[in-house]
Short mmCIF file of C-alpha atoms in Angstrom, two decimals:
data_model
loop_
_atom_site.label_atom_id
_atom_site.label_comp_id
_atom_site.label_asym_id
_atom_site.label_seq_id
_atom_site.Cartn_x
_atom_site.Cartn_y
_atom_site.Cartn_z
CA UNK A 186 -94.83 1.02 5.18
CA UNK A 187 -96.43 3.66 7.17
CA UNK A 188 -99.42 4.26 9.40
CA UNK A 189 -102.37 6.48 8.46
CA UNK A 190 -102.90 9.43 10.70
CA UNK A 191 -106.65 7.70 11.56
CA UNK A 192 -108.06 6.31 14.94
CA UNK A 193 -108.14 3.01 12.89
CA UNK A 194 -104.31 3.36 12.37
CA UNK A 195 -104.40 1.52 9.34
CA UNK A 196 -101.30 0.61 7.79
CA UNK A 197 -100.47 2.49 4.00
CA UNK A 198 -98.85 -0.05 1.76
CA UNK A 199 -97.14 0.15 -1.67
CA UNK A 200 -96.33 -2.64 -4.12
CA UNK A 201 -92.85 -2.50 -2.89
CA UNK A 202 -93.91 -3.24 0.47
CA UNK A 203 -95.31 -5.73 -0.80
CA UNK A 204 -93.10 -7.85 -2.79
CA UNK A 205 -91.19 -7.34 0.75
CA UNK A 206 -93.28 -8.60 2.77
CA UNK A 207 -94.16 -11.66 0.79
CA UNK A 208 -90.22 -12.19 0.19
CA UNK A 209 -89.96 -11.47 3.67
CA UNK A 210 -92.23 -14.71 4.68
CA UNK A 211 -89.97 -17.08 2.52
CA UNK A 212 -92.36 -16.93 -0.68
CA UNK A 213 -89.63 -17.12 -3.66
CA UNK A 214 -89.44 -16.53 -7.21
CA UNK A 215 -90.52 -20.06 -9.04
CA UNK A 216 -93.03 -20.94 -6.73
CA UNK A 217 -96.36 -21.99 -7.13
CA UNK A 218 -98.67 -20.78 -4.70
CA UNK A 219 -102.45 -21.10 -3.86
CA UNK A 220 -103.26 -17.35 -2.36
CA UNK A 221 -106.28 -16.74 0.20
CA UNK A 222 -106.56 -12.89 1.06
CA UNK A 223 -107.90 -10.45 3.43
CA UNK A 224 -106.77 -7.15 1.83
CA UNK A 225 -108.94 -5.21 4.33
CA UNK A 226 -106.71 -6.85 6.98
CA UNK A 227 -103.69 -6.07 5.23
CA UNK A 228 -104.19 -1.95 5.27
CA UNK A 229 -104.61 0.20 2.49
CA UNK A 230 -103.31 -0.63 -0.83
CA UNK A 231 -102.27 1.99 -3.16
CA UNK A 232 -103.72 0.67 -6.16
CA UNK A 233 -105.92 -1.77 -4.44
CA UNK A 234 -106.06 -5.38 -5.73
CA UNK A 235 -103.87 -4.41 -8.67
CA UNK A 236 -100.95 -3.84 -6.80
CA UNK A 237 -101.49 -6.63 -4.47
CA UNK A 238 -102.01 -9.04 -8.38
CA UNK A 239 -98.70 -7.27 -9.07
CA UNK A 240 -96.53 -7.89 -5.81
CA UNK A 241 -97.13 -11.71 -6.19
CA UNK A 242 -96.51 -11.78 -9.81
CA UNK A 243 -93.27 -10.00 -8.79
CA UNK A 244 -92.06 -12.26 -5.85
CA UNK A 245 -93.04 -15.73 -7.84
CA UNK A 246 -91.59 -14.23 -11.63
CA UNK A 247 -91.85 -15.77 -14.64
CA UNK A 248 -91.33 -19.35 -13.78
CA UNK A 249 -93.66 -19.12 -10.99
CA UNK A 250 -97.52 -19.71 -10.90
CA UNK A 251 -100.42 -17.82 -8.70
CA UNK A 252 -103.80 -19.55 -8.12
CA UNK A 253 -106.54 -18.38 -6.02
CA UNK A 254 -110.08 -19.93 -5.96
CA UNK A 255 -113.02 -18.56 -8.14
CA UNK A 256 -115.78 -20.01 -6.94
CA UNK A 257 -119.22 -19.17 -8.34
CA UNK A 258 -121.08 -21.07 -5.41
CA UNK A 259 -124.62 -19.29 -5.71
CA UNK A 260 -124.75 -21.61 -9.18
CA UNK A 261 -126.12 -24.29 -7.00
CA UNK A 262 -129.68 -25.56 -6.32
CA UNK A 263 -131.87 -22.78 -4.21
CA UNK A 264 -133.00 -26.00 -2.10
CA UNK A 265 -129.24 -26.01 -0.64
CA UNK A 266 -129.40 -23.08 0.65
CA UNK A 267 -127.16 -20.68 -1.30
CA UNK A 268 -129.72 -18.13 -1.75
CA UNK A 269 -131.38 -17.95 1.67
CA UNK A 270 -132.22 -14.95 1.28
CA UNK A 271 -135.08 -15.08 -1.52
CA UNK A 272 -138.16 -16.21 -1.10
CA UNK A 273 -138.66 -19.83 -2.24
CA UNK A 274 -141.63 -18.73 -4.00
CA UNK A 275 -138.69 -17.65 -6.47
CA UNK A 276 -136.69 -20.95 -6.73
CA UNK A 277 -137.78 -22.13 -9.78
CA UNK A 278 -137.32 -18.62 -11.60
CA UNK A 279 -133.48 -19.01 -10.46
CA UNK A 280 -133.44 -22.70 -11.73
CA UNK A 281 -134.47 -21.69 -15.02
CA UNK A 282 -132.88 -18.28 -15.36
CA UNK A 283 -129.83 -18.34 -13.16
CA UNK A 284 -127.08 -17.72 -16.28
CA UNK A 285 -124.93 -20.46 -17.27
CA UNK A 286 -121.22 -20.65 -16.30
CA UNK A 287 -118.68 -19.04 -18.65
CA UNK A 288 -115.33 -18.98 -17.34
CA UNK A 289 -114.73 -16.23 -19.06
CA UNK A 290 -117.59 -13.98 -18.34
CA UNK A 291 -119.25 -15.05 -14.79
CA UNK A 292 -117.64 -13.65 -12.08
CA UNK A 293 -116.58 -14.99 -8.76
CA UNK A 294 -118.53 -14.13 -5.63
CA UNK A 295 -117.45 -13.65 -2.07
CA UNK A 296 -113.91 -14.37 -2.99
CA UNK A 297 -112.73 -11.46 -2.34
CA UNK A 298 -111.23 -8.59 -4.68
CA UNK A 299 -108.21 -9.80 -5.45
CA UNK A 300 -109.38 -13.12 -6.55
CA UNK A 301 -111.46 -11.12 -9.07
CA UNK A 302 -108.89 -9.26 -10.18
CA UNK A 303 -106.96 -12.43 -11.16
CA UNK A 304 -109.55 -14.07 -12.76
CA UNK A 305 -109.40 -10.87 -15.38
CA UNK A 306 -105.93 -10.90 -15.40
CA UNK A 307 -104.49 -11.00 -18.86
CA UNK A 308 -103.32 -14.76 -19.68
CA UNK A 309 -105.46 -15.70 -16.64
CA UNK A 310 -106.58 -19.57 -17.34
CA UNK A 311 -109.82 -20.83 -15.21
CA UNK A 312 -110.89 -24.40 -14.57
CA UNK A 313 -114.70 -25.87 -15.90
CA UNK A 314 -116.26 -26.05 -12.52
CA UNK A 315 -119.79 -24.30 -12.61
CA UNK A 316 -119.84 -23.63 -8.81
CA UNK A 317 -116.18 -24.45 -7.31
CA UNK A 318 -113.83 -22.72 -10.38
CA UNK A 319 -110.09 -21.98 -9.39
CA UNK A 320 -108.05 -19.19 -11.30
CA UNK A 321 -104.93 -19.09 -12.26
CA UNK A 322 -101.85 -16.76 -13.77
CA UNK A 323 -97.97 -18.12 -14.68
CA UNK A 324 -96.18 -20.93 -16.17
CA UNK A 325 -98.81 -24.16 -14.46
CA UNK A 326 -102.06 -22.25 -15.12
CA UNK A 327 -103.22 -24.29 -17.78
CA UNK A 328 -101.90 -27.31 -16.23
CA UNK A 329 -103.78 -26.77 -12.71
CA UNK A 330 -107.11 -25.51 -14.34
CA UNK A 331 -107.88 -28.05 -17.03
CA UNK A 332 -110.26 -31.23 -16.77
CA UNK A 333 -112.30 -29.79 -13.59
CA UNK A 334 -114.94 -32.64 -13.53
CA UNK A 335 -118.19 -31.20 -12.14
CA UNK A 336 -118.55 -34.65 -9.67
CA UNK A 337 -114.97 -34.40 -8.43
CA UNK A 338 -114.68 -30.93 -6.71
CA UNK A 339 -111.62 -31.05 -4.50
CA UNK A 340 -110.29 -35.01 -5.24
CA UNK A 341 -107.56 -36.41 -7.17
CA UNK A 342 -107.37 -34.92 -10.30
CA UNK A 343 -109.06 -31.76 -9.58
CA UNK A 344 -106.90 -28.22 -9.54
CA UNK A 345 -106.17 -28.98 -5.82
CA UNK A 346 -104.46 -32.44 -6.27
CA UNK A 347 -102.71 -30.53 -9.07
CA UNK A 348 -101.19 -28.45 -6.80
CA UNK A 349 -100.05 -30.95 -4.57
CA UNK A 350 -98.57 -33.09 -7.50
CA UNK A 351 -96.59 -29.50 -8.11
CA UNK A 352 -96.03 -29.34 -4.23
CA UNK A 353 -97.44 -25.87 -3.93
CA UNK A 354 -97.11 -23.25 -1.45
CA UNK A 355 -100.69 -22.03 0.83
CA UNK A 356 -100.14 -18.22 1.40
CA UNK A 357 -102.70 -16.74 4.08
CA UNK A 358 -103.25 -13.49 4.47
CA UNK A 359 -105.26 -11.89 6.81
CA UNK A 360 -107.47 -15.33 7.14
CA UNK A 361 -107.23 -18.63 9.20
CA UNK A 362 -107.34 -21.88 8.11
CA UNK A 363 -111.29 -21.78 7.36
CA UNK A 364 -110.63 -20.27 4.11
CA UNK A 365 -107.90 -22.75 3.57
CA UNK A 366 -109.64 -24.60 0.38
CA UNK A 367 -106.78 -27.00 0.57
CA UNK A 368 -108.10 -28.66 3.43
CA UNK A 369 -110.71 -30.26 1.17
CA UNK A 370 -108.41 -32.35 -0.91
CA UNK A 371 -107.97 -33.81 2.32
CA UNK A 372 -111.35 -34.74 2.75
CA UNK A 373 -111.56 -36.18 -0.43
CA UNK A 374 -108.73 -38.56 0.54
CA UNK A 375 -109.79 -39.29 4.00
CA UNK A 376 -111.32 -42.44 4.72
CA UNK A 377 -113.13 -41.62 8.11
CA UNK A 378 -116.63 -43.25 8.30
CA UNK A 379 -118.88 -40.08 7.68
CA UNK A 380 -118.41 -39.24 4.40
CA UNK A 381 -121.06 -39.13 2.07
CA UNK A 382 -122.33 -37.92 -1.13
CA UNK A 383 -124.46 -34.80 -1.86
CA UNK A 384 -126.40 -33.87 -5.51
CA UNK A 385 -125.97 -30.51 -6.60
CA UNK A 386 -127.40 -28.55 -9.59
CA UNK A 387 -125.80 -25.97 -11.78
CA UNK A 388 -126.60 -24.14 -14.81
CA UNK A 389 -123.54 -25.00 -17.54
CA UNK A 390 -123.98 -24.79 -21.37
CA UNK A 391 -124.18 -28.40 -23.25
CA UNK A 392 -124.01 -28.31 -27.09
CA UNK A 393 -124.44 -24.30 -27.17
CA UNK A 394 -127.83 -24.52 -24.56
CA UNK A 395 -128.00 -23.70 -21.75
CA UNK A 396 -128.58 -26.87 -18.99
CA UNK A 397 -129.80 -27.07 -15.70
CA UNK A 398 -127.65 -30.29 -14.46
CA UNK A 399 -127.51 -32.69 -11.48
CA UNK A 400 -124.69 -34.60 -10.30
CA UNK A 401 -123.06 -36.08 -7.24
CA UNK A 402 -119.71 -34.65 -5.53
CA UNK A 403 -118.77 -35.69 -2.49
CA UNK A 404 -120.11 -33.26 0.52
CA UNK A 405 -117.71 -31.50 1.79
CA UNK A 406 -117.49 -29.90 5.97
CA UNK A 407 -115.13 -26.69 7.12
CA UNK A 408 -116.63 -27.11 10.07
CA UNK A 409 -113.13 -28.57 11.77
CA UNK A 410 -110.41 -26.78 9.85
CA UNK A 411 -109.75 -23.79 12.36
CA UNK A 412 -109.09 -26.69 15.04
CA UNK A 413 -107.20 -29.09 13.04
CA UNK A 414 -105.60 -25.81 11.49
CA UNK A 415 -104.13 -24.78 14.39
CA UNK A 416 -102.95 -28.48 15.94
CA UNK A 417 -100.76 -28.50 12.92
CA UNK A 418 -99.31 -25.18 13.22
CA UNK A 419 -98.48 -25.84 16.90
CA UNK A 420 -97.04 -29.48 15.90
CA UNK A 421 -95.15 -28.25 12.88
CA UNK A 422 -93.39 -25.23 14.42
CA UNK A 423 -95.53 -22.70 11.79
CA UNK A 424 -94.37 -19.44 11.62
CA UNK A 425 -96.54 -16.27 11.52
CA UNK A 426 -95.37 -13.31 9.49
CA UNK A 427 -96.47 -9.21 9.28
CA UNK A 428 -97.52 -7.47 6.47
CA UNK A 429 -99.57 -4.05 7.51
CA UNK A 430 -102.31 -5.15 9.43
CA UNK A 431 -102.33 -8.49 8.80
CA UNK A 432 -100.94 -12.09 10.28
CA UNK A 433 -99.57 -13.87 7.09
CA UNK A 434 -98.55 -17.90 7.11
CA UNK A 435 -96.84 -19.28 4.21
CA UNK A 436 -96.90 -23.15 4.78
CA UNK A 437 -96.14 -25.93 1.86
CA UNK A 438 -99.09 -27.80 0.72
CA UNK A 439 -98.50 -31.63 0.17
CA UNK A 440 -97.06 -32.04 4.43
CA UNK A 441 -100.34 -30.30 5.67
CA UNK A 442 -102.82 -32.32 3.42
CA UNK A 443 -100.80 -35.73 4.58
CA UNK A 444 -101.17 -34.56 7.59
CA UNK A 445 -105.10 -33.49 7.51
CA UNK A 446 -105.86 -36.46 5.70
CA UNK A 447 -104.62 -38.74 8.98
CA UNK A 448 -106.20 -36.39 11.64
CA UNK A 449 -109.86 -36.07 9.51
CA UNK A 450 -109.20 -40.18 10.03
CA UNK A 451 -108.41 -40.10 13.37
CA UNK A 452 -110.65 -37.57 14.71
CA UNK A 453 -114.37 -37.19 12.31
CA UNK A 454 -116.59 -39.58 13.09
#
């Protein structure tokens, strides 16, 4: 691991770095791990997302499983915002025309690069959700990806309680707990009094047509995750690790969404 002769001092950083790095911050062949990623934090990447697809694969082996969110988000309802910046003149053009979800065609957006590049990865499995998809490569992707009822997002019996059932690592690189998707299955299971429903519409494909459907899903707040984030870090003792540029945490799953689940009780309103 070297630095590029740049003002930006970027790091330079090879697969082997890599797998070092994540071995380095306790990740370990067998595991199953949900993966959030900043690989412009990290440095460059020779090979780009490939190599960073590869260096998991390699730390976590053949018993081990890598998932990483998919989301296709802008397959929601104009009205909720999504894409603010057409003109609603155009809304019901999108309604109509906005393509149905194929998990194997649509791709993700804003996810970042190397959740695109496991989505394509070969043997790559990818749950039903038209708007909220997870991806997944190894031994449990079929298991975590399958049955991803469009009214239950993040709850029990969604990829994310999966997870937790499999008691999952959360690897975050280069981002903070606001891109911690984890967080939600703890709003699911909270019970504080503000919880409500939302409706959201997506375009999915019903007996080989293309549908434009409604249903309800609990709605779901980030707002609160950097703080809560960082109360359990300083409660639990988490440690932060160094790969190129950026801050990595490896932290187990199941513990922080207990623990979420109590403070979204004790603290939202």
């Amino acid at each position: 691991m070297t630095k590029a002769t740049t003002d930006e001092q970027r790091m330079i950083l090879t697969r082997e770095d890599l797998v070092q790095g994540l071995s380095g911050c306790g990740l370990k062949a067998g595991a199953t791990v949900i993966a959030h990623t900043s690989m412009r934090k990290l440095g460059f990447i020779v090979g780009g997302a490939e190599t960073l697809i590869r260096a998991l694969l390699d730390v976590v082996g053949e018993e081990g499983t890598i998932v990483m969110p998919s989301q296709t988000w802008k397959n929601l309802d104009p009205e909720s915002g999504v894409h603010w910046e057409e003109p609603e003149a155009w809304w019901p053009l999108i309604r109509e025309h906005w393509p149905a979800y194929d998990k194997r065609v649509t791709p993700s957006i804003g996810m970042g690069a190397a959740a695109e590049m496991l989505r394509t990865w070969p043997g790559a499995e990818r749950s039903d959700h038209p708007a909220r998809s997870f991806a997944a490569v190894g031994k449990h992707a079929a298991y975590v990806t399958q049955y991803h009822d469009l009214r239950n997002i993040f709850g029990d019996g969604s990829p994310l309680a999966k997870l937790y059932d499999l008691d999952c690592d959360i690897l975050l690189i280069g981002v903070g707990h606001e891109k911690n998707t984890s967080l939600h299955l703890a709003e699911c299971r909270s019970t504080h009094p503000g919880k409500q429903l939302a409706r959201e519409s997506s375009a999915i494909m019903t007996g080989g047509k293309r549908s434009w459907v409604t249903y309800e899903t609990l709605a779901v707040d980030d707002a609160d995750f950097v703080r809560l984030g960082e109360a359990y870090e300083r409660e639990h003792g988490v440690i932060s690790h160094r790969i190129g540029g950026a801050e990595v945490r490896l932290l187990k799953q199941r513990p922080l969404v207990d623990w979420a689940t109590a403070w979204m009780n004790a603290n939202r309103k």
